[in-house]
PDB file of C-alpha atoms in Angstrom:
ATOM      1  CA  MET A 143       4.149   8.426  17.492  1.00 97.00           C
ATOM      2  CA  LEU A 144       3.903   6.507  14.776  1.00 98.00           C
ATOM      3  CA  ALA A 145       7.066   4.561  12.585  1.00 98.00           C
ATOM      4  CA  LEU A 146       6.764   4.479   8.456  1.00 98.00           C
ATOM      5  CA  LEU A 147       8.186   2.054   6.272  1.00 98.00           C
ATOM      6  CA  HIS A 148       8.940   3.316   3.135  1.00 97.00           C
ATOM      7  CA  THR A 149      11.004   2.046   0.048  1.00 94.00           C
ATOM      8  CA  SER A 150      10.531   5.130  -1.588  1.00 91.00           C
ATOM      9  CA  PRO A 151      11.290   8.637  -0.166  1.00 93.00           C
ATOM     10  CA  ALA A 152       7.729  10.018  -2.747  1.00 89.00           C
ATOM     11  CA  HIS A 153       5.923   8.754   0.145  1.00 93.00           C
ATOM     12  CA  VAL A 154       6.663  10.460   3.329  1.00 96.00           C
ATOM     13  CA  PRO A 155       5.175  13.594   1.853  1.00 95.00           C
ATOM     14  CA  VAL A 156       2.373  12.148   1.256  1.00 94.00           C
ATOM     15  CA  PHE A 157       1.592  10.330   4.429  1.00 97.00           C
ATOM     16  CA  ASP A 158       3.028  13.793   6.196  1.00 98.00           C
ATOM     17  CA  ALA A 159       0.223  15.373   3.681  1.00 97.00           C
ATOM     18  CA  LEU A 160      -1.944  12.771   4.992  1.00 97.00           C
ATOM     19  CA  ARG A 161      -1.019  13.341   8.670  1.00 98.00           C
ATOM     20  CA  ASP A 162      -1.964  17.530   8.295  1.00 98.00           C
ATOM     21  CA  GLU A 163      -5.440  17.043   7.443  1.00 97.00           C
ATOM     22  CA  ASP A 164      -6.764  13.776   9.198  1.00 97.00           C
ATOM     23  CA  HIS A 165      -5.316  14.018  12.289  1.00 97.00           C
ATOM     24  CA  PRO A 166      -3.626  16.850  13.542  1.00 96.00           C
ATOM     25  CA  GLY A 167      -0.936  16.869  16.257  1.00 94.00           C
ATOM     26  CA  LEU A 168       0.442  13.013  15.618  1.00 97.00           C
ATOM     27  CA  GLU A 169       3.774  12.518  15.560  1.00 97.00           C
ATOM     28  CA  LEU A 170       5.450  10.161  12.310  1.00 98.00           C
ATOM     29  CA  ARG A 171       9.212   9.682  12.341  1.00 98.00           C
ATOM     30  CA  HIS A 172       9.731   7.778   8.464  1.00 98.00           C
ATOM     31  CA  PHE A 173      11.714   5.298   7.831  1.00 98.00           C
ATOM     32  CA  VAL A 174      13.035   5.170   4.241  1.00 97.00           C
ATOM     33  CA  ASP A 175      14.707   1.991   2.781  1.00 96.00           C
ATOM     34  CA  GLU A 176      14.560   2.002  -1.105  1.00 94.00           C
ATOM     35  CA  ASP A 177      17.201  -1.390  -1.069  1.00 95.00           C
ATOM     36  CA  LEU A 178      14.170  -3.213   0.417  1.00 95.00           C
ATOM     37  CA  LEU A 179      12.298  -3.234  -2.060  1.00 92.00           C
ATOM     38  CA  SER A 180      14.881  -3.563  -5.300  1.00 92.00           C
ATOM     39  CA  ARG A 181      15.875  -7.186  -2.766  1.00 94.00           C
ATOM     40  CA  ALA A 182      12.335  -8.404  -2.677  1.00 93.00           C
ATOM     41  CA  ARG A 183      11.713  -7.837  -6.505  1.00 89.00           C
ATOM     42  CA  ALA A 184      14.459  -9.688  -7.573  1.00 91.00           C
ATOM     43  CA  GLN A 185      14.503 -11.894  -4.522  1.00 92.00           C
ATOM     44  CA  GLY A 186      11.720 -12.403  -2.867  1.00 90.00           C
ATOM     45  CA  PRO A 187      10.260 -10.637   0.017  1.00 91.00           C
ATOM     46  CA  ASP A 188      11.355 -12.940   2.258  1.00 93.00           C
ATOM     47  CA  THR A 189      14.212 -12.511   1.564  1.00 95.00           C
ATOM     48  CA  VAL A 190      14.192  -9.476   3.276  1.00 96.00           C
ATOM     49  CA  ALA A 191      12.604 -10.288   6.301  1.00 96.00           C
ATOM     50  CA  ASP A 192      15.862 -10.442   8.402  1.00 97.00           C
ATOM     51  CA  ASP A 193      16.171  -6.091   7.379  1.00 97.00           C
ATOM     52  CA  VAL A 194      12.302  -5.612   8.095  1.00 97.00           C
ATOM     53  CA  ARG A 195      12.805  -6.996  11.138  1.00 97.00           C
ATOM     54  CA  ALA A 196      16.041  -4.902  12.783  1.00 97.00           C
ATOM     55  CA  VAL A 197      14.001  -1.168  11.306  1.00 97.00           C
ATOM     56  CA  LEU A 198      11.167  -2.662  13.683  1.00 97.00           C
ATOM     57  CA  ALA A 199      12.840  -3.069  16.173  1.00 97.00           C
ATOM     58  CA  ARG A 200      13.994  -0.030  15.846  1.00 97.00           C
ATOM     59  CA  ALA A 201      11.386   1.378  15.414  1.00 97.00           C
ATOM     60  CA  ALA A 202      10.382   0.379  19.130  1.00 97.00           C
ATOM     61  CA  ALA A 203      13.565   0.738  20.555  1.00 97.00           C
ATOM     62  CA  GLU A 204      12.777   4.905  19.474  1.00 97.00           C
ATOM     63  CA  GLY A 205      10.109   5.621  20.465  1.00 97.00           C
ATOM     64  CA  ALA A 206       7.293   3.907  17.711  1.00 97.00           C
ATOM     65  CA  ARG A 207       3.584   2.661  19.565  1.00 97.00           C
ATOM     66  CA  ALA A 208       3.061   0.884  16.122  1.00 98.00           C
ATOM     67  CA  VAL A 209       4.826   0.831  12.610  1.00 98.00           C
ATOM     68  CA  LEU A 210       2.782   1.196   8.979  1.00 98.00           C
ATOM     69  CA  CYS A 211       4.394   0.139   6.231  1.00 98.00           C
ATOM     70  CA  THR A 212       2.885   1.764   3.232  1.00 96.00           C
ATOM     71  CA  CYS A 213       5.190  -0.853   0.662  1.00 94.00           C
ATOM     72  CA  SER A 214       2.517  -4.025  -0.370  1.00 90.00           C
ATOM     73  CA  THR A 215       5.242  -5.619  -1.529  1.00 90.00           C
ATOM     74  CA  LEU A 216       6.602  -5.810   2.427  1.00 94.00           C
ATOM     75  CA  GLY A 217       4.199  -5.948   3.597  1.00 93.00           C
ATOM     76  CA  ALA A 218       3.077  -8.887   5.144  1.00 93.00           C
ATOM     77  CA  VAL A 219       6.515  -9.757   5.200  1.00 95.00           C
ATOM     78  CA  ALA A 220       6.978  -6.798   7.403  1.00 96.00           C
ATOM     79  CA  GLU A 221       3.154  -8.347   9.843  1.00 94.00           C
ATOM     80  CA  THR A 222       4.636 -11.495  10.836  1.00 94.00           C
ATOM     81  CA  ALA A 223       7.719 -10.775  12.408  1.00 93.00           C
ATOM     82  CA  GLY A 224       7.375 -10.865  15.415  1.00 90.00           C
ATOM     83  CA  ALA A 225       7.924  -6.735  16.260  1.00 91.00           C
ATOM     84  CA  ALA A 226       7.776  -5.882  19.728  1.00 94.00           C
ATOM     85  CA  VAL A 227       4.379  -3.128  18.831  1.00 97.00           C
ATOM     86  CA  PRO A 228       1.201  -3.711  16.678  1.00 97.00           C
ATOM     87  CA  VAL A 229       2.340  -3.440  13.409  1.00 97.00           C
ATOM     88  CA  VAL A 230       0.068  -3.015  10.327  1.00 97.00           C
ATOM     89  CA  ARG A 231       0.352  -3.060   6.321  1.00 96.00           C
ATOM     90  CA  VAL A 232      -0.651   0.378   5.029  1.00 97.00           C
ATOM     91  CA  ASP A 233      -3.404  -2.052   2.337  1.00 96.00           C
ATOM     92  CA  ARG A 234      -5.113  -4.252   4.526  1.00 96.00           C
ATOM     93  CA  PRO A 235      -7.888  -1.710   5.138  1.00 97.00           C
ATOM     94  CA  MET A 236      -7.787  -1.101   1.338  1.00 97.00           C
ATOM     95  CA  ALA A 237      -8.349  -5.083   0.740  1.00 97.00           C
ATOM     96  CA  ALA A 238     -11.596  -5.255   3.123  1.00 98.00           C
ATOM     97  CA  ALA A 239     -13.455  -2.538   1.099  1.00 98.00           C
ATOM     98  CA  ALA A 240     -13.181  -3.935  -1.599  1.00 98.00           C
ATOM     99  CA  VAL A 241     -14.282  -6.785  -0.953  1.00 98.00           C
ATOM    100  CA  ALA A 242     -17.416  -4.987   0.508  1.00 98.00           C
ATOM    101  CA  ALA A 243     -17.364  -3.791  -1.918  1.00 98.00           C
ATOM    102  CA  GLY A 244     -18.264  -7.338  -4.414  1.00 98.00           C
ATOM    103  CA  PRO A 245     -16.477 -10.364  -5.434  1.00 98.00           C
ATOM    104  CA  ARG A 246     -15.415  -8.794  -8.095  1.00 98.00           C
ATOM    105  CA  VAL A 247     -11.510  -7.190  -8.197  1.00 98.00           C
ATOM    106  CA  ALA A 248      -9.103  -5.783  -9.997  1.00 98.00           C
ATOM    107  CA  VAL A 249      -6.067  -4.896  -8.996  1.00 98.00           C
ATOM    108  CA  LEU A 250      -3.490  -2.512 -10.677  1.00 98.00           C
ATOM    109  CA  ALA A 251      -0.014  -3.372  -9.811  1.00 97.00           C
ATOM    110  CA  THR A 252       3.055  -1.259 -11.479  1.00 95.00           C
ATOM    111  CA  VAL A 253       5.109  -4.080 -10.439  1.00 92.00           C
ATOM    112  CA  GLU A 254       4.476  -7.683 -10.494  1.00 91.00           C
ATOM    113  CA  SER A 255       5.922  -8.267  -7.066  1.00 88.00           C
ATOM    114  CA  THR A 256       3.041  -6.530  -5.666  1.00 89.00           C
ATOM    115  CA  PHE A 257       0.335  -9.079  -7.025  1.00 93.00           C
ATOM    116  CA  GLY A 258       1.225 -12.464  -4.807  1.00 92.00           C
ATOM    117  CA  PRO A 259       0.919 -10.471  -1.287  1.00 91.00           C
ATOM    118  CA  THR A 260      -2.617  -8.240  -2.544  1.00 93.00           C
ATOM    119  CA  ALA A 261      -4.076 -10.955  -3.868  1.00 95.00           C
ATOM    120  CA  ASP A 262      -3.548 -12.934  -0.861  1.00 95.00           C
ATOM    121  CA  LEU A 263      -4.356 -10.054   1.267  1.00 96.00           C
ATOM    122  CA  ILE A 264      -7.531  -9.571  -0.027  1.00 98.00           C
ATOM    123  CA  VAL A 265      -8.593 -13.168  -0.284  1.00 98.00           C
ATOM    124  CA  GLU A 266      -7.539 -12.893   3.160  1.00 97.00           C
ATOM    125  CA  GLU A 267     -10.215  -9.942   3.663  1.00 98.00           C
ATOM    126  CA  ALA A 268     -13.318 -12.310   1.891  1.00 98.00           C
ATOM    127  CA  ARG A 269     -12.471 -15.402   4.784  1.00 98.00           C
ATOM    128  CA  ARG A 270     -12.494 -13.700   7.103  1.00 97.00           C
ATOM    129  CA  ALA A 271     -15.385 -11.661   5.777  1.00 98.00           C
ATOM    130  CA  ALA A 272     -17.297 -14.846   4.446  1.00 98.00           C
ATOM    131  CA  ARG A 273     -17.002 -13.542   1.054  1.00 98.00           C
ATOM    132  CA  PRO A 274     -17.168 -15.085  -2.279  1.00 97.00           C
ATOM    133  CA  VAL A 275     -13.876 -12.871  -4.291  1.00 98.00           C
ATOM    134  CA  THR A 276     -12.355 -13.526  -7.948  1.00 98.00           C
ATOM    135  CA  VAL A 277      -8.771 -11.210  -7.945  1.00 98.00           C
ATOM    136  CA  ARG A 278      -8.028 -10.146 -11.594  1.00 97.00           C
ATOM    137  CA  ARG A 279      -4.249  -9.193 -12.006  1.00 98.00           C
ATOM    138  CA  ILE A 280      -3.389  -5.865 -13.752  1.00 98.00           C
ATOM    139  CA  LEU A 281       0.197  -4.919 -14.321  1.00 98.00           C
ATOM    140  CA  VAL A 282       0.070  -1.307 -16.087  1.00 98.00           C
ATOM    141  CA  ASP A 283       3.555  -1.189 -18.430  1.00 96.00           C
ATOM    142  CA  GLY A 284       5.757   1.925 -18.229  1.00 96.00           C
ATOM    143  CA  ALA A 285       4.451   3.335 -14.812  1.00 97.00           C
ATOM    144  CA  TRP A 286       6.716   2.013 -12.855  1.00 94.00           C
ATOM    145  CA  ASP A 287       9.372   2.966 -15.097  1.00 95.00           C
ATOM    146  CA  ARG A 288       7.888   6.600 -15.079  1.00 95.00           C
ATOM    147  CA  PHE A 289       7.684   6.595 -11.575  1.00 92.00           C
ATOM    148  CA  ALA A 290      10.815   5.673 -10.479  1.00 90.00           C
ATOM    149  CA  ALA A 291      12.386   8.219 -13.222  1.00 93.00           C
ATOM    150  CA  GLY A 292      10.029  10.378 -10.789  1.00 91.00           C
ATOM    151  CA  ASP A 293       7.860  11.446 -13.816  1.00 94.00           C
ATOM    152  CA  ALA A 294       4.803  11.107 -11.432  1.00 91.00           C
ATOM    153  CA  GLU A 295       2.246  12.572 -13.091  1.00 95.00           C
ATOM    154  CA  GLY A 296       2.910  10.336 -16.202  1.00 97.00           C
ATOM    155  CA  CYS A 297       2.533   7.739 -13.765  1.00 97.00           C
ATOM    156  CA  ALA A 298      -0.666   8.963 -12.705  1.00 97.00           C
ATOM    157  CA  ARG A 299      -2.356   9.192 -16.334  1.00 98.00           C
ATOM    158  CA  LEU A 300      -1.103   5.892 -17.359  1.00 98.00           C
ATOM    159  CA  VAL A 301      -2.751   3.920 -14.194  1.00 98.00           C
ATOM    160  CA  ALA A 302      -5.147   6.573 -14.465  1.00 98.00           C
ATOM    161  CA  ASP A 303      -6.036   4.970 -18.353  1.00 98.00           C
ATOM    162  CA  ALA A 304      -5.663   1.229 -17.192  1.00 98.00           C
ATOM    163  CA  ALA A 305      -8.530   1.750 -13.871  1.00 98.00           C
ATOM    164  CA  ASP A 306     -10.323   3.417 -17.210  1.00 98.00           C
ATOM    165  CA  ALA A 307     -10.087   0.698 -18.699  1.00 98.00           C
ATOM    166  CA  VAL A 308     -11.629  -2.189 -17.044  1.00 97.00           C
ATOM    167  CA  ARG A 309     -14.245  -3.620 -16.845  1.00 92.00           C
ATOM    168  CA  ASP A 310     -16.458  -6.381 -14.622  1.00 94.00           C
ATOM    169  CA  ALA A 311     -15.709  -5.087 -11.814  1.00 98.00           C
ATOM    170  CA  ASP A 312     -16.978  -4.181  -8.688  1.00 98.00           C
ATOM    171  CA  ALA A 313     -13.775  -2.709  -6.712  1.00 98.00           C
ATOM    172  CA  ILE A 314     -11.092  -1.621  -8.430  1.00 98.00           C
ATOM    173  CA  VAL A 315      -7.360  -1.833  -6.516  1.00 98.00           C
ATOM    174  CA  LEU A 316      -4.569   0.258  -6.605  1.00 97.00           C
ATOM    175  CA  ALA A 317      -1.912  -2.222  -5.346  1.00 95.00           C
ATOM    176  CA  GLN A 318       0.326   0.236  -4.956  1.00 93.00           C
ATOM    177  CA  ALA A 319       0.750   3.290  -2.357  1.00 91.00           C
ATOM    178  CA  SER A 320       2.426   4.918  -5.041  1.00 90.00           C
ATOM    179  CA  MET A 321      -0.118   5.365  -7.287  1.00 94.00           C
ATOM    180  CA  THR A 322      -2.775   6.850  -4.807  1.00 94.00           C
ATOM    181  CA  PRO A 323      -2.326  10.499  -7.655  1.00 94.00           C
ATOM    182  CA  ALA A 324      -4.252   8.061  -9.796  1.00 97.00           C
ATOM    183  CA  GLN A 325      -7.416   7.859  -9.054  1.00 95.00           C
ATOM    184  CA  ARG A 326      -8.019  12.242  -9.268  1.00 95.00           C
ATOM    185  CA  LEU A 327      -7.677  11.370 -12.718  1.00 97.00           C
ATOM    186  CA  THR A 328      -9.894   7.909 -13.184  1.00 98.00           C
ATOM    187  CA  ARG A 329     -13.178   7.997 -14.697  1.00 97.00           C
ATOM    188  CA  THR A 330     -14.405   4.576 -13.832  1.00 97.00           C
ATOM    189  CA  ARG A 331     -17.696   4.449 -12.393  1.00 96.00           C
ATOM    190  CA  VAL A 332     -16.250   1.573 -10.579  1.00 97.00           C
ATOM    191  CA  PRO A 333     -14.702   2.627  -7.063  1.00 97.00           C
ATOM    192  CA  VAL A 334     -11.377   3.408  -8.151  1.00 98.00           C
ATOM    193  CA  LEU A 335      -9.751   2.125  -4.008  1.00 98.00           C
ATOM    194  CA  SER A 336      -6.225   3.667  -2.827  1.00 97.00           C
ATOM    195  CA  SER A 337      -3.985   2.933   0.653  1.00 96.00           C
ATOM    196  CA  PRO A 338      -2.109   5.570   2.415  1.00 97.00           C
ATOM    197  CA  ARG A 339      -5.388   6.740   3.453  1.00 97.00           C
ATOM    198  CA  PRO A 340      -7.651   4.835   5.114  1.00 97.00           C
ATOM    199  CA  GLY A 341      -4.354   2.836   5.779  1.00 98.00           C
ATOM    200  CA  LEU A 342      -2.971   6.127   8.477  1.00 98.00           C
ATOM    201  CA  ALA A 343      -5.923   5.548  10.674  1.00 98.00           C
ATOM    202  CA  ALA A 344      -5.295   2.306  10.854  1.00 98.00           C
ATOM    203  CA  GLY A 345      -1.293   3.335  12.071  1.00 98.00           C
ATOM    204  CA  ALA A 346      -2.982   6.314  13.977  1.00 98.00           C
ATOM    205  CA  ARG A 347      -5.661   4.260  16.322  1.00 97.00           C
ATOM    206  CA  ALA A 348      -2.881   1.140  17.158  1.00 97.00           C
ATOM    207  CA  ALA A 349      -0.052   4.002  17.642  1.00 97.00           C
ATOM    208  CA  ARG A 350      -3.199   5.034  20.386  1.00 93.00           C
ATOM    209  CA  HIS A 351      -3.632   2.034  21.959  1.00 87.00           C
ATOM    210  CA  GLY A 352      -0.614   0.029  20.890  1.00 65.00           C
TER     211      GLY A 352
END
């Protein structure tokens, strides 16, 4: 069984659908805590480390063989929490793909708190691959407000427009799983990368071997 730590209930059907498409038979158990992201945005991700650790411990106690953290802001905290089972951050495979695409990576996010963890992860993957990288940060104004209000399509359109406006990049990273619907709306020739599909694949592998 693979447990998933979410900070929005909107992610549950997304990952269930991906499971049905790519990993039929994989049991998922969803843990949703919106307050974790609210507090991490206001006070910093490290301030919720104990609560993240408690969720991971609960998931392991309930039979999870691995945990996939779908929140980019909390990914580093979850990875280093010292859980009893493997913890996979959903955006790590995406970061590796961005580094492989070339040295100029544009990161789009709808909340400021995501930039630090995502940029650090891309730099980490670049070091691991012995590749140069330059990370540019682009905040998509207004997109998070639309997502929080339940207007996922409006959020996706703003993100897609921001991606299409990017110049001089080898890859465009959609830093949050909630931004994934924008992928189908973009027209840019620059690769636009999102995290849910490759992240779930990594989580499934960890659950099989955990």
